[in-house]
Coordinates of C-alpha atoms in Angstrom, one line a residue:
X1006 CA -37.9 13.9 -34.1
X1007 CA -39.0 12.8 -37.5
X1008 CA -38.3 16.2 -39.0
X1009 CA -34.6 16.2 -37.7
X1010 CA -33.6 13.2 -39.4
X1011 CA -33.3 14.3 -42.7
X1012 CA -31.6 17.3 -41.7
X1013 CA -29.2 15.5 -39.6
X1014 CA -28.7 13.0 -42.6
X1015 CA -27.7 16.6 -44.6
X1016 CA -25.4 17.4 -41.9
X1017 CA -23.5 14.5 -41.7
X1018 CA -22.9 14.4 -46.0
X1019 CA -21.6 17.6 -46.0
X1020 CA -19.3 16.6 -43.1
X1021 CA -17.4 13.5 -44.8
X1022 CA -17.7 15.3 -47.9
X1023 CA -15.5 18.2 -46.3
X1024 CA -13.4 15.5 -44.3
X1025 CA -12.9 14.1 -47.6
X1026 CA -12.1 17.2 -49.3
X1027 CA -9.5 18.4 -46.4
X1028 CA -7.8 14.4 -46.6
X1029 CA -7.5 15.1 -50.9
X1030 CA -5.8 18.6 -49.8
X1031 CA -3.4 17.1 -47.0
X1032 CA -1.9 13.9 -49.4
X1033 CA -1.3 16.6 -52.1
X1034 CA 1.2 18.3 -49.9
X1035 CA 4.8 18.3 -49.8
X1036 CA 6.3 16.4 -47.5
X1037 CA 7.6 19.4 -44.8
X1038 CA 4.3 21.1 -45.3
X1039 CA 2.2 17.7 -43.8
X1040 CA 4.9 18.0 -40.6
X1041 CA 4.0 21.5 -40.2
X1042 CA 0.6 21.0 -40.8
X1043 CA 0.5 18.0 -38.3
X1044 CA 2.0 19.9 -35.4
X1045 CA 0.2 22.9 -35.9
X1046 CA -3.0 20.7 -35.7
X1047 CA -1.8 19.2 -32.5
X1048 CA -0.6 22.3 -31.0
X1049 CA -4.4 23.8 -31.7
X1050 CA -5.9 20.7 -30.4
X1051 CA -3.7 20.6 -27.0
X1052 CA -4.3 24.5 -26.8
X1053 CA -7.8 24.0 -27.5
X1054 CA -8.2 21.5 -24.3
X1055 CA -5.7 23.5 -22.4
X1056 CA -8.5 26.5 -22.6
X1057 CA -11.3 24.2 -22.2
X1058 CA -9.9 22.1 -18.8
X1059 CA -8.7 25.9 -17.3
X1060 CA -12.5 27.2 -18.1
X1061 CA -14.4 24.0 -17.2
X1062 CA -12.6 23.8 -13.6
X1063 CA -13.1 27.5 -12.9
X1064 CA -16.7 27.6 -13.7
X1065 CA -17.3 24.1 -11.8
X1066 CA -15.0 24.8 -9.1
X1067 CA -12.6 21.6 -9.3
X1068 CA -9.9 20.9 -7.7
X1069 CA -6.5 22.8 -9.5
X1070 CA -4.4 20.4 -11.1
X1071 CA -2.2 20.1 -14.3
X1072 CA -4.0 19.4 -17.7
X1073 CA -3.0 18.3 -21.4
X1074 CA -3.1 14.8 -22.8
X1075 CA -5.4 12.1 -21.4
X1076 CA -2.0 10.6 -19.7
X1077 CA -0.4 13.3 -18.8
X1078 CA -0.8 15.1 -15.7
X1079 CA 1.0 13.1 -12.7
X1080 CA 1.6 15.4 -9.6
X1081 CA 4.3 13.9 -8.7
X1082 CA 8.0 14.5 -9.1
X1083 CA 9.9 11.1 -11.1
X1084 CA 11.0 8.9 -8.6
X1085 CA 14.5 9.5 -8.7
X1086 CA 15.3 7.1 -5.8
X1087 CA 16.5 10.5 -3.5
X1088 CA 14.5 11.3 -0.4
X1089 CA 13.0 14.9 -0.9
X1090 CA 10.1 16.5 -0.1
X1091 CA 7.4 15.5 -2.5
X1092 CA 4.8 18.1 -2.7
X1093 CA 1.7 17.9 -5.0
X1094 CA 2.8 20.7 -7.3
X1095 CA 2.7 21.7 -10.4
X1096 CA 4.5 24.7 -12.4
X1097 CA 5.3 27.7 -9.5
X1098 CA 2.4 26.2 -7.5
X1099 CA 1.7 24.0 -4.4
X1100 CA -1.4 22.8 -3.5
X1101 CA -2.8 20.4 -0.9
X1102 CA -5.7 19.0 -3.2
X1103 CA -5.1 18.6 -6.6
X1104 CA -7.0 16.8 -9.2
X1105 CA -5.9 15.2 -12.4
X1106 CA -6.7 12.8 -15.6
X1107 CA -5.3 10.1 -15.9
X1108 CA -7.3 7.8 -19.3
X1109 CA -10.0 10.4 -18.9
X1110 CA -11.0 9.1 -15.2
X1111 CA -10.8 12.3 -13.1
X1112 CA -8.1 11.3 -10.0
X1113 CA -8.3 13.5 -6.2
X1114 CA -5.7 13.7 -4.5
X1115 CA -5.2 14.9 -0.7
X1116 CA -2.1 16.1 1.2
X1117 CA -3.6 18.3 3.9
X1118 CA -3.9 15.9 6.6
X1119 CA -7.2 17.5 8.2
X1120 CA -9.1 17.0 4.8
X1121 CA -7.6 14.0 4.4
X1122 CA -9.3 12.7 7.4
X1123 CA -12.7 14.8 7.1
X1124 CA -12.8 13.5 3.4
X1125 CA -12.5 9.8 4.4
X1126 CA -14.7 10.2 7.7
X1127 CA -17.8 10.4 5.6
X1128 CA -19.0 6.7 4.0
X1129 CA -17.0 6.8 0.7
X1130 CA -17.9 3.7 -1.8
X1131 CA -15.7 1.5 -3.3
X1132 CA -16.3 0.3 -7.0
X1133 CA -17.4 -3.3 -7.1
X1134 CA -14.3 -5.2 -8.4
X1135 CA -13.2 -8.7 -6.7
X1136 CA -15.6 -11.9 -7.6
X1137 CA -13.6 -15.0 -7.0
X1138 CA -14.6 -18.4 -8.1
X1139 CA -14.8 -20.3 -4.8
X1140 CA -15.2 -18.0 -2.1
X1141 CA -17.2 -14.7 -1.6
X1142 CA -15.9 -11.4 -1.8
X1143 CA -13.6 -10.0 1.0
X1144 CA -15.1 -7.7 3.4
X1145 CA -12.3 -4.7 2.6
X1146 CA -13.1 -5.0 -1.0
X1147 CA -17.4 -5.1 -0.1
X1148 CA -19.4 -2.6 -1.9
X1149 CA -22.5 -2.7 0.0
X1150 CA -21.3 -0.6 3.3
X1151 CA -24.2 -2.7 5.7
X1152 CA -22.4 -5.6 4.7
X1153 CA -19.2 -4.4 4.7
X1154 CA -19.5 -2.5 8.0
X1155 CA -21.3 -6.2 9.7
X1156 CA -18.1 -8.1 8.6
X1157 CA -15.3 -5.4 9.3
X1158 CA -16.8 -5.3 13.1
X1159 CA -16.7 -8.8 13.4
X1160 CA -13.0 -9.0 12.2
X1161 CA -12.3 -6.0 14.6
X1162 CA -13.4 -7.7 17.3
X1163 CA -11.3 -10.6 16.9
X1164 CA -8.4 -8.6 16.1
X1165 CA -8.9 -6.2 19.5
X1166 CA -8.8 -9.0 21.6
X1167 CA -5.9 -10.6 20.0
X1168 CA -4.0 -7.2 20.7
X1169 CA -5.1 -7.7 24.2
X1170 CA -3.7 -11.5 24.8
X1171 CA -0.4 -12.4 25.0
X1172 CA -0.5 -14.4 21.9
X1173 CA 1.9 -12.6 19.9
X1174 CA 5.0 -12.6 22.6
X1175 CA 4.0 -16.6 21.8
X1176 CA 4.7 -16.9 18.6
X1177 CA 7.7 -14.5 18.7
X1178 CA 9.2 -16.4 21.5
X1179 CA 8.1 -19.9 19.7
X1180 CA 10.2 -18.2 16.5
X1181 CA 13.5 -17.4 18.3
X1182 CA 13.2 -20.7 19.9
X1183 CA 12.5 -23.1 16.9
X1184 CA 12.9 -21.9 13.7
X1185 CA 13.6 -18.6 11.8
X1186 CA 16.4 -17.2 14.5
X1187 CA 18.3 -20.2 14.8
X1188 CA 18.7 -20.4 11.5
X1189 CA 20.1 -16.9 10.9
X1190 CA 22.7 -17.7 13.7
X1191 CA 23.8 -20.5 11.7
X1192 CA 24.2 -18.0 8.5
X1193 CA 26.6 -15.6 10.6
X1194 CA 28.8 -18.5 11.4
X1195 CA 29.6 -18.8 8.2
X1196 CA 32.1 -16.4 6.3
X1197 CA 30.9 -13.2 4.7
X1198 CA 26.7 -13.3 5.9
X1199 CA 24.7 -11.4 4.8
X1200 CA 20.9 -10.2 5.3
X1201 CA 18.7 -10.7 2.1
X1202 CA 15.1 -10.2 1.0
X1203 CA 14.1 -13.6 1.1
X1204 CA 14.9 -13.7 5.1
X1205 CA 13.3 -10.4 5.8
X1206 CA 9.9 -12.3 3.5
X1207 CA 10.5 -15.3 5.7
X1208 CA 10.2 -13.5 9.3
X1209 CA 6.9 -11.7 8.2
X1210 CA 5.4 -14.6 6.6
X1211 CA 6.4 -16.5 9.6
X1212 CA 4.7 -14.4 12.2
X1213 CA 1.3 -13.8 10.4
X1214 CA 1.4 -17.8 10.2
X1215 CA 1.7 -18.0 13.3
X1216 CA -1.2 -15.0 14.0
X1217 CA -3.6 -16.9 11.9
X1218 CA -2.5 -20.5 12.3
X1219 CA -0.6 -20.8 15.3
X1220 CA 2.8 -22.2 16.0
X1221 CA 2.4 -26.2 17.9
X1222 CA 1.9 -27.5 14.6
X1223 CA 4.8 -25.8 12.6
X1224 CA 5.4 -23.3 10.2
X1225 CA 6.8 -24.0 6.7
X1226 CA 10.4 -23.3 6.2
X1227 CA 12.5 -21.6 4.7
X1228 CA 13.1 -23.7 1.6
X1229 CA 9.4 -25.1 1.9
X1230 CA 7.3 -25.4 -1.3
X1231 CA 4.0 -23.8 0.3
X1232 CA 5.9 -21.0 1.4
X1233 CA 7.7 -19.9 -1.6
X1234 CA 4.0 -20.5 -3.8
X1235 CA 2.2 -18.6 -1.2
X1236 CA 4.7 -15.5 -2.0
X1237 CA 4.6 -15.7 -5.5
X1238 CA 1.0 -15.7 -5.5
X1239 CA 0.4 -12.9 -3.2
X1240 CA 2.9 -11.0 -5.6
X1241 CA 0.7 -12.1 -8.4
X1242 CA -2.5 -10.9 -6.2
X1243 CA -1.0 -7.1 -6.6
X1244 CA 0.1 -7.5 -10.3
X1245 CA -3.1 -8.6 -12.1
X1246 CA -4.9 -6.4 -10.0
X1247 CA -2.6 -3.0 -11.3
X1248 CA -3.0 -4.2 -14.9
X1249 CA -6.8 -4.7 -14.4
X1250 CA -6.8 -1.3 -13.4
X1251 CA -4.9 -0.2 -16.6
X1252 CA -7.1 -2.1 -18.8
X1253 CA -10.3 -0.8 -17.2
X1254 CA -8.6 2.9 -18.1
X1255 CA -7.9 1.9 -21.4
X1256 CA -11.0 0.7 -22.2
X1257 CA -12.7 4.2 -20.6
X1258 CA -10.5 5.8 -22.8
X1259 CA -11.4 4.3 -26.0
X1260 CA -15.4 4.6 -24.9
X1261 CA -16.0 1.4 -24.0
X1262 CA -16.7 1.1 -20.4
X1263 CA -19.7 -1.5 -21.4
X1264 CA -16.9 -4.2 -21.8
X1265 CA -15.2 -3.5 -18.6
X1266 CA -16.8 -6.3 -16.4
X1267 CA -16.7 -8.9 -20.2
X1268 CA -13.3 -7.7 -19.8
X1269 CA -12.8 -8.2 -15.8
X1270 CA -14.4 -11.7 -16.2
X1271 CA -12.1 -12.6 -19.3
X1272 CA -8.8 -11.9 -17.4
X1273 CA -10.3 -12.7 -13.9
X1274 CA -7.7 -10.9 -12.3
X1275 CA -8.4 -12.6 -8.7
X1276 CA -7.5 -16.0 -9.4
X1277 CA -4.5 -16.2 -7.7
X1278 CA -6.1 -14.3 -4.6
X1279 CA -8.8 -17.4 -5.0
X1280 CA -5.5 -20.1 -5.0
X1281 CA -4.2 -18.1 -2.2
X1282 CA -7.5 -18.6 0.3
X1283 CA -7.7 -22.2 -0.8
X1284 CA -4.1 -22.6 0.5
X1285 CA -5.1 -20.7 3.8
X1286 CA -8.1 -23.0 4.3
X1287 CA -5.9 -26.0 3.7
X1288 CA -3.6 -24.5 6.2
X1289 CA -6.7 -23.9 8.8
X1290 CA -7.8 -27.5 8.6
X1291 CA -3.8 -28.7 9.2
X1292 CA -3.4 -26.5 12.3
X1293 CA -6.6 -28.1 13.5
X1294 CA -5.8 -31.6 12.8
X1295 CA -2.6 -30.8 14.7
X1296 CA -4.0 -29.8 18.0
X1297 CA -3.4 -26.2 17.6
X1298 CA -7.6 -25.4 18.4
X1299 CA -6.3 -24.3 21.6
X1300 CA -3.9 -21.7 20.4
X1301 CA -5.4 -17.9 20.7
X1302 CA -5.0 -18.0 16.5
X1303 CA -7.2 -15.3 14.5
X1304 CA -9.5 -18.5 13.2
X1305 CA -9.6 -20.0 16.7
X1306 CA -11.2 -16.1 17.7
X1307 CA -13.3 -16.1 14.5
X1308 CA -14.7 -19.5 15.4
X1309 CA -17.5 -18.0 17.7
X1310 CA -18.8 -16.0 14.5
X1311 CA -18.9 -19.5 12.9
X1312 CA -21.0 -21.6 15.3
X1313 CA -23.7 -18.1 16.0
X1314 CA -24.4 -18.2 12.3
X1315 CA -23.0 -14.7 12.0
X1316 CA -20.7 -15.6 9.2
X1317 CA -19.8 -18.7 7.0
X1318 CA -15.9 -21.1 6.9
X1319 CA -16.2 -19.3 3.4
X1320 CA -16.2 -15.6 4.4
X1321 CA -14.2 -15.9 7.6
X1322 CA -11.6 -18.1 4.7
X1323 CA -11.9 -14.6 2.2
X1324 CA -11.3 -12.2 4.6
X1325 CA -8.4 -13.5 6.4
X1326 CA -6.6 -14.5 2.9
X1327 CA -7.3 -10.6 2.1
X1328 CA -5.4 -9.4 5.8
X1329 CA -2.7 -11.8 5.2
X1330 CA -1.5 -11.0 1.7
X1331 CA -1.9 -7.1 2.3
X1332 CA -0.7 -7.3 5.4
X1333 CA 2.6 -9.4 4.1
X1334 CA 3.2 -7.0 1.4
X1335 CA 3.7 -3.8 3.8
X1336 CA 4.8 -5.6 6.9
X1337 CA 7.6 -7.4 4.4
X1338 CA 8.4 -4.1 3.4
X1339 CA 8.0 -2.1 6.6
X1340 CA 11.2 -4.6 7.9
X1341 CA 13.4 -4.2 5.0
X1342 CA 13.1 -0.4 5.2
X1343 CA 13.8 -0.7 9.1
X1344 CA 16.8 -2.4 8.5
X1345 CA 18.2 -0.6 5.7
X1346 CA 17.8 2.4 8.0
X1347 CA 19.7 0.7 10.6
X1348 CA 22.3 0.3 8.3
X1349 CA 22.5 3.8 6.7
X1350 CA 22.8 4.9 10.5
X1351 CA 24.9 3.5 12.4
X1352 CA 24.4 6.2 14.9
X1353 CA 21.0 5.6 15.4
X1354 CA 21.3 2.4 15.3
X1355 CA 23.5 2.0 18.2
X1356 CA 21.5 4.2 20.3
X1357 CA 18.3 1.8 19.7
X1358 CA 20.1 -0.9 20.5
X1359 CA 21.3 0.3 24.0
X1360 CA 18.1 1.2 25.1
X1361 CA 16.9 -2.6 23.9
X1362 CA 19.7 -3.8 25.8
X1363 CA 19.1 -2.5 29.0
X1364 CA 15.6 -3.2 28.5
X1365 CA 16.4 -7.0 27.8
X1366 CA 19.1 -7.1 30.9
X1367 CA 16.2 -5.9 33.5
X1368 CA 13.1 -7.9 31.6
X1369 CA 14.7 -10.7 29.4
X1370 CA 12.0 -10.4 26.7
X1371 CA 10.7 -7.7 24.5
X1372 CA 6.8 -8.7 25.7
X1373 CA 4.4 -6.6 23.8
X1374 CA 2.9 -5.2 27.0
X1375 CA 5.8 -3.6 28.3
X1376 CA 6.7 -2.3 24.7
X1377 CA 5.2 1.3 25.9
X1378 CA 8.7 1.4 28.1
X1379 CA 10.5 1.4 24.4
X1380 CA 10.8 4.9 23.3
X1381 CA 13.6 5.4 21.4
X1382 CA 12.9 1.6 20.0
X1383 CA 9.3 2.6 18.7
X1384 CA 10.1 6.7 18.0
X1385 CA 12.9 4.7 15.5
X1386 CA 10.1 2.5 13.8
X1387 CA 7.3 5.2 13.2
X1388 CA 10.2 7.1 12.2
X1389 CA 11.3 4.4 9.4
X1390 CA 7.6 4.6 8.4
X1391 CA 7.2 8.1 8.0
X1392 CA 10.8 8.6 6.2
X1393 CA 10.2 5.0 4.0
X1394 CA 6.6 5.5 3.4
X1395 CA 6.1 1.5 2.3
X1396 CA 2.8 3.0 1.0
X1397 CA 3.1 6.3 -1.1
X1398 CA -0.9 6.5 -1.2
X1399 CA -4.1 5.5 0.0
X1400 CA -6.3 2.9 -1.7
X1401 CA -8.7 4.9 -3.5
X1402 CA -12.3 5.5 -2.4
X1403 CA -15.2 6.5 -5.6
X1404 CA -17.1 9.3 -5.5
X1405 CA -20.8 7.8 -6.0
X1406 CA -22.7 10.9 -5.9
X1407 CA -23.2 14.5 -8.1
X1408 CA -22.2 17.5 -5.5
X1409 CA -19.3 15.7 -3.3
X1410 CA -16.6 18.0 -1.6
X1411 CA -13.6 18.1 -0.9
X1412 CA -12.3 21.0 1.0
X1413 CA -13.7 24.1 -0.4
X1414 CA -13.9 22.1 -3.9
X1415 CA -16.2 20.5 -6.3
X1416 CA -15.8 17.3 -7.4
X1417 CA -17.3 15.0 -10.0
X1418 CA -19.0 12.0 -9.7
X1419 CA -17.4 9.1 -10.9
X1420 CA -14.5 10.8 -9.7
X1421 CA -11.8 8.5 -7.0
X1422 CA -10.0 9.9 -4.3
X1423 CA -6.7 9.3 -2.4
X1424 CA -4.8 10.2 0.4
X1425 CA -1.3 11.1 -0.3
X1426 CA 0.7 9.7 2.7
X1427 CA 3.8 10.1 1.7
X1428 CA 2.8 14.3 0.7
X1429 CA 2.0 14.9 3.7
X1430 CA 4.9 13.0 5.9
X1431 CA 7.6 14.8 3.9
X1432 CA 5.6 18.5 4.2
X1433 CA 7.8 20.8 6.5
X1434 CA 4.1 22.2 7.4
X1435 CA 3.9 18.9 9.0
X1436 CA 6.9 17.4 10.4
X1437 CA 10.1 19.9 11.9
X1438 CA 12.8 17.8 9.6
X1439 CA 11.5 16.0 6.5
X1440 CA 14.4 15.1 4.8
X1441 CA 16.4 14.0 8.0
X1442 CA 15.7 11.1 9.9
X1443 CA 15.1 12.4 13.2
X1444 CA 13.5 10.2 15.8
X1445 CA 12.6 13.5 17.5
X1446 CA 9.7 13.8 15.2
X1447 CA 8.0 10.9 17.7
X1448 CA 9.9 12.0 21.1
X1449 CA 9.0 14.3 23.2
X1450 CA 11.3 17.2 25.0
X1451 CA 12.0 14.9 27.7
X1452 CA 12.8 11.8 25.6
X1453 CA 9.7 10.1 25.6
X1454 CA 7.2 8.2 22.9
X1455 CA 5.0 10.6 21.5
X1456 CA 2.1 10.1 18.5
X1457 CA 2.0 12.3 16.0
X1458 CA -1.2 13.6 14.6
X1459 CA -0.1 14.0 11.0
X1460 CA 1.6 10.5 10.8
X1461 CA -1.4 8.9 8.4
X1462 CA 0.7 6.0 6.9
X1463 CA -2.4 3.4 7.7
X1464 CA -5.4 6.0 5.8
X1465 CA -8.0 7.8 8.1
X1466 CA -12.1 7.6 8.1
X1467 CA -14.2 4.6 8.2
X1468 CA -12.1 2.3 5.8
X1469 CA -8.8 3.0 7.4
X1470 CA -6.5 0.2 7.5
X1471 CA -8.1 -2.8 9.9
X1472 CA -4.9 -4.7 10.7
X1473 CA -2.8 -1.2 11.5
X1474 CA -2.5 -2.1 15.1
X1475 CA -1.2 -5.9 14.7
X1476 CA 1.1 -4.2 11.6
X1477 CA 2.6 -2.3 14.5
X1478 CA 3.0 -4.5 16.9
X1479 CA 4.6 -7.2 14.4
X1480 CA 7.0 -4.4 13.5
X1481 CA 7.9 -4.4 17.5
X1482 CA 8.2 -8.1 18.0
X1483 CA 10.2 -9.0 14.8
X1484 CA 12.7 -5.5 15.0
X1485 CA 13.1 -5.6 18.4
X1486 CA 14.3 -9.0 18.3
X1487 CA 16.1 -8.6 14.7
X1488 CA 18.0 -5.3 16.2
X1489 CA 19.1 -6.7 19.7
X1490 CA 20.5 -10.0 18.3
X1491 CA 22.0 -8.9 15.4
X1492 CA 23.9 -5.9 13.8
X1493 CA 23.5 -4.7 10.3
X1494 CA 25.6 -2.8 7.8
X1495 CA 25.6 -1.8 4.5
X1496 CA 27.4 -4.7 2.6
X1497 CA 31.2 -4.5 2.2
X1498 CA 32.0 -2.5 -1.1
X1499 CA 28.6 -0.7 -1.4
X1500 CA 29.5 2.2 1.2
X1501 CA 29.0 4.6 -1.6
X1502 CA 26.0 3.2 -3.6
X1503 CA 23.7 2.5 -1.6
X1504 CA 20.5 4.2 -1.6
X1505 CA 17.5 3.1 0.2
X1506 CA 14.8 1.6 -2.7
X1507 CA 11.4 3.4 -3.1
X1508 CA 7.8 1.4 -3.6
X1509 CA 9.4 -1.2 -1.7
X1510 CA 5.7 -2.3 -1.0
X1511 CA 5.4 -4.1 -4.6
X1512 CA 9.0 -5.8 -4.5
X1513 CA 9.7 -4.1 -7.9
X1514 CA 13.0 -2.9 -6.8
X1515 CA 16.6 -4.8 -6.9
X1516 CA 16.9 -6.4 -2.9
X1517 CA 20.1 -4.6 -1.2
X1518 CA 21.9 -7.2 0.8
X1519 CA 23.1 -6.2 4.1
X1520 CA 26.0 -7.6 6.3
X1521 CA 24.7 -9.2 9.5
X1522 CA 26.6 -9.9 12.9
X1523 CA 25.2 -11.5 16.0
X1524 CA 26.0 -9.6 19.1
X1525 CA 27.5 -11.1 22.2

């Protein structure tokens, strides 16, 4: 070691005495000569990692996948607000497992359904990422899988029975009774109504209050303070979370991973998702105060876990702050794509609501239990999912481990994976009519409800999406009472603009409002 010091010492004279000499040569040349030279240099360098990506997948065996500048390489096509298929392609090519850079972090990602779900089946970890100040971290977001498989059981457990009770046809029955309904009756009385965001955010917020709550004791309003602050804080939730992400790429880019948690604990992204949870404990202790204990609410389930010791007011708090806000951002959306579908077909739209009709002249209700008799109704909302895709991809999963596979590939640790949802529902390999909507995709030859195997909107494996099944049946209870009441159109004047928005599940795109009429 000794001996190689001096020599290394040489080495590194003679190289800043050549850097020096090259930087002398280059600020003696003409102007046009330093472009030339410039781009040829960058050409050689992009040419030289061009070779050196092709030669390092093929002798590792990575996934294919395009390669050139740290930030470049996206599979997908720009989001030009058009529905087409979206393929993970690149040049000529299409693959179903593709792997890119993106800030030098090596990204999976999966459009074959059947390795999507062998992939995720095996016990995947999740980077270690959420510390908030007064509560402890959300099982979903756990990194230690005993713990996070002890606490997701629990949770399931509550949430199966819940399924099971007649709870929600409660609170959906409380909500065209009382509140949210009435009040859109009163806006088509009026001249010109119309159906905005903020309703569509009002009806989601207002049943998962009511899920975790209840409904004897109230539910904010409209126009109510706590409302309006719990929304803009679950928006911040998902916005200081993406630009943590981007900032823990940056700083892997520029070599310095060491300052990633300095950097985490600097901008403490989770704060709001901290103020959220104190707001749903403040909301816990009202609804108890207000007589609701005996309502069949997700705490009053989760109350059994309390008193055995199994888990703490803190942790039951964390996790159902975590299902709530997730679960408002894609339920939220999940209605707004619904109706503008309804709207864009009026077809369809009409034949839903007959079959809802009928079904509300022999029953009077839309009771979750007798939902299985809606096929049309429920082919329609898988259908919206599939063709709207509120979530493009899966959260991602990290590759912990030196010789993981994916299919018949390779791939590196420190590597994270995804499922590509929205790949895979607009792949003709996978669905008869991708760019239609066509309700036959869930119906059977003889009209009936049918599940489809390649519909993966809500992930696959062991952390697939807890609250799927209430997302589903929400969908039910709200649209089915939304599309039987009322009638939707695409606003007057608009016929020829409107185009369905894309990533409605972060509310980045402009709200389309639609006209709404109550039905006799």
């Amino acid at each position: 070691m000794t001996s190689s010091t001096p020599q290394l010492q040489d080495i590194l004279v003679k190289l800043k005495a050549l850097g020096t000499a090259w930087l002398d040569w280059f600020q003696q040349l003409p102007t046009y000569q330093k472009i030339i030279t410039t781009v040829a240099a960058l050409t050689g360098s992009l040419l030289a990692r061009y070779a050196y990506c092709k030669l390092h997948r093929k002798l590792n065996n990575y996934p294919p996948g395009p390669v050139g500048l740290p930030l470049i390489g996206y599979p997908f096509k720009p989001a030009d607000k058009k529905w087409h298929p979206q393929t993970l392609g690149y040049g000529d090519q299409k693959e179903q497992v593709v792997m890119f850079y993106f800030m030098r972090r090596p990204i999976v990602v999966i459009a074959n359904p059947d390795t999507y779900t062998n992939t995720f089946r095996s016990e995947v970890n999740r980077n270690p990422g959420m510390t908030l100040d007064d509560y402890p971290t959300p099982f979903a977001m756990e990194h230690d899988p005993a713990k996070w498989q002890k606490r997701r059981q629990l949770n399931s457990g509550s949430f199966t029975t819940l399924m099971k009770s007649d709870y929600l046809d409660t609170i959906i029955s409380s909500l065209l009774q009382k509140q949210t309904f009435p009040d859109l009756d009163q806006q088509c009385s009026i001249n010109k109504p119309y159906f905005c965001r903020t309703d569509i955010r009002w009806l989601g917020f207002c049943f998962l209050y009511g899920v975790f709550f209840g409904v004897e004791g109230g539910i904010p309003g409209k126009d109510d303070a706590d409302f309006h602050r719990f929304l803009a804080l679950d928006d911040e939730v998902f916005m200081r979370f993406v630009f943590a992400q981007k900032l823990d790429l940056v700083l892997g880019l520029l070599q310095l991973d060491v300052f990633s948690r300095a950097a985490y604990n600097w901008y403490k992204p989770w704060t709001p998702f901290n103020l959220a949870a104190a707001m749903m404990d403040r909301w816990g202790q009202k609804a108890e105060q207000s007589g609701s204990g005996n309502e069949d609410t997700y705490f009053n389930r989760m109350k059994n876990n309390l008193t055995s010791g199994k888990m703490t007011q803190k942790e039951i708090v964390a996790d159902a702050a975590m299902l709530m806000t997730a679960g408002l951002h894609i339920t939220m959306a999940s209605i707004e794509i619904g109706l503008y579908h309804v709207a864009k077909f009026p077809q369809i739209q009409e034949r839903v609501y007959q079959e809802l009709a009928a079904h509300f002249e022999k029953y009077g209700a839309f009771s979750v239990k007798r939902m299985s008799e809606l096929h049309v109704f429920r082919a329609f909302v898988y259908e919206s999912l599939r063709y709207g895709s509120p979530s493009n991809i899966s959260l991602g999963r990290n590759v912990t481990r030196h010789g993981y596979k994916v299919g018949p590939y390779n791939v590196p640790k420190g590597a994270i994976l995804h499922g590509s949802g929205y790949s895979i529902h607009c792949d003709p390999r996978n669905f008869t009519k991708p760019n239609d909507f066509y309700l036959e995709h869930f119906l059977d030859a003889n009209g009936r409800f049918v599940r489809h195997d390649k519909f993966m909107l809500f992930g696959a494996g062991k952390r697939d999406c807890i609250g799927q099944h209430l997302a589903v049946k929400e969908l039910f209870c709200i649209l089915s009472a939304l599309l039987h009441r009322y009638k939707f159109a695409i606003a007057t004047g608009q016929e020829k603009n409107f185009v369905i928005p894309s990533s409605l599940s972060f509310f980045q795109e402009s709200p389309l409002s639609l006209d709404i009429e109550r039905r006799q």
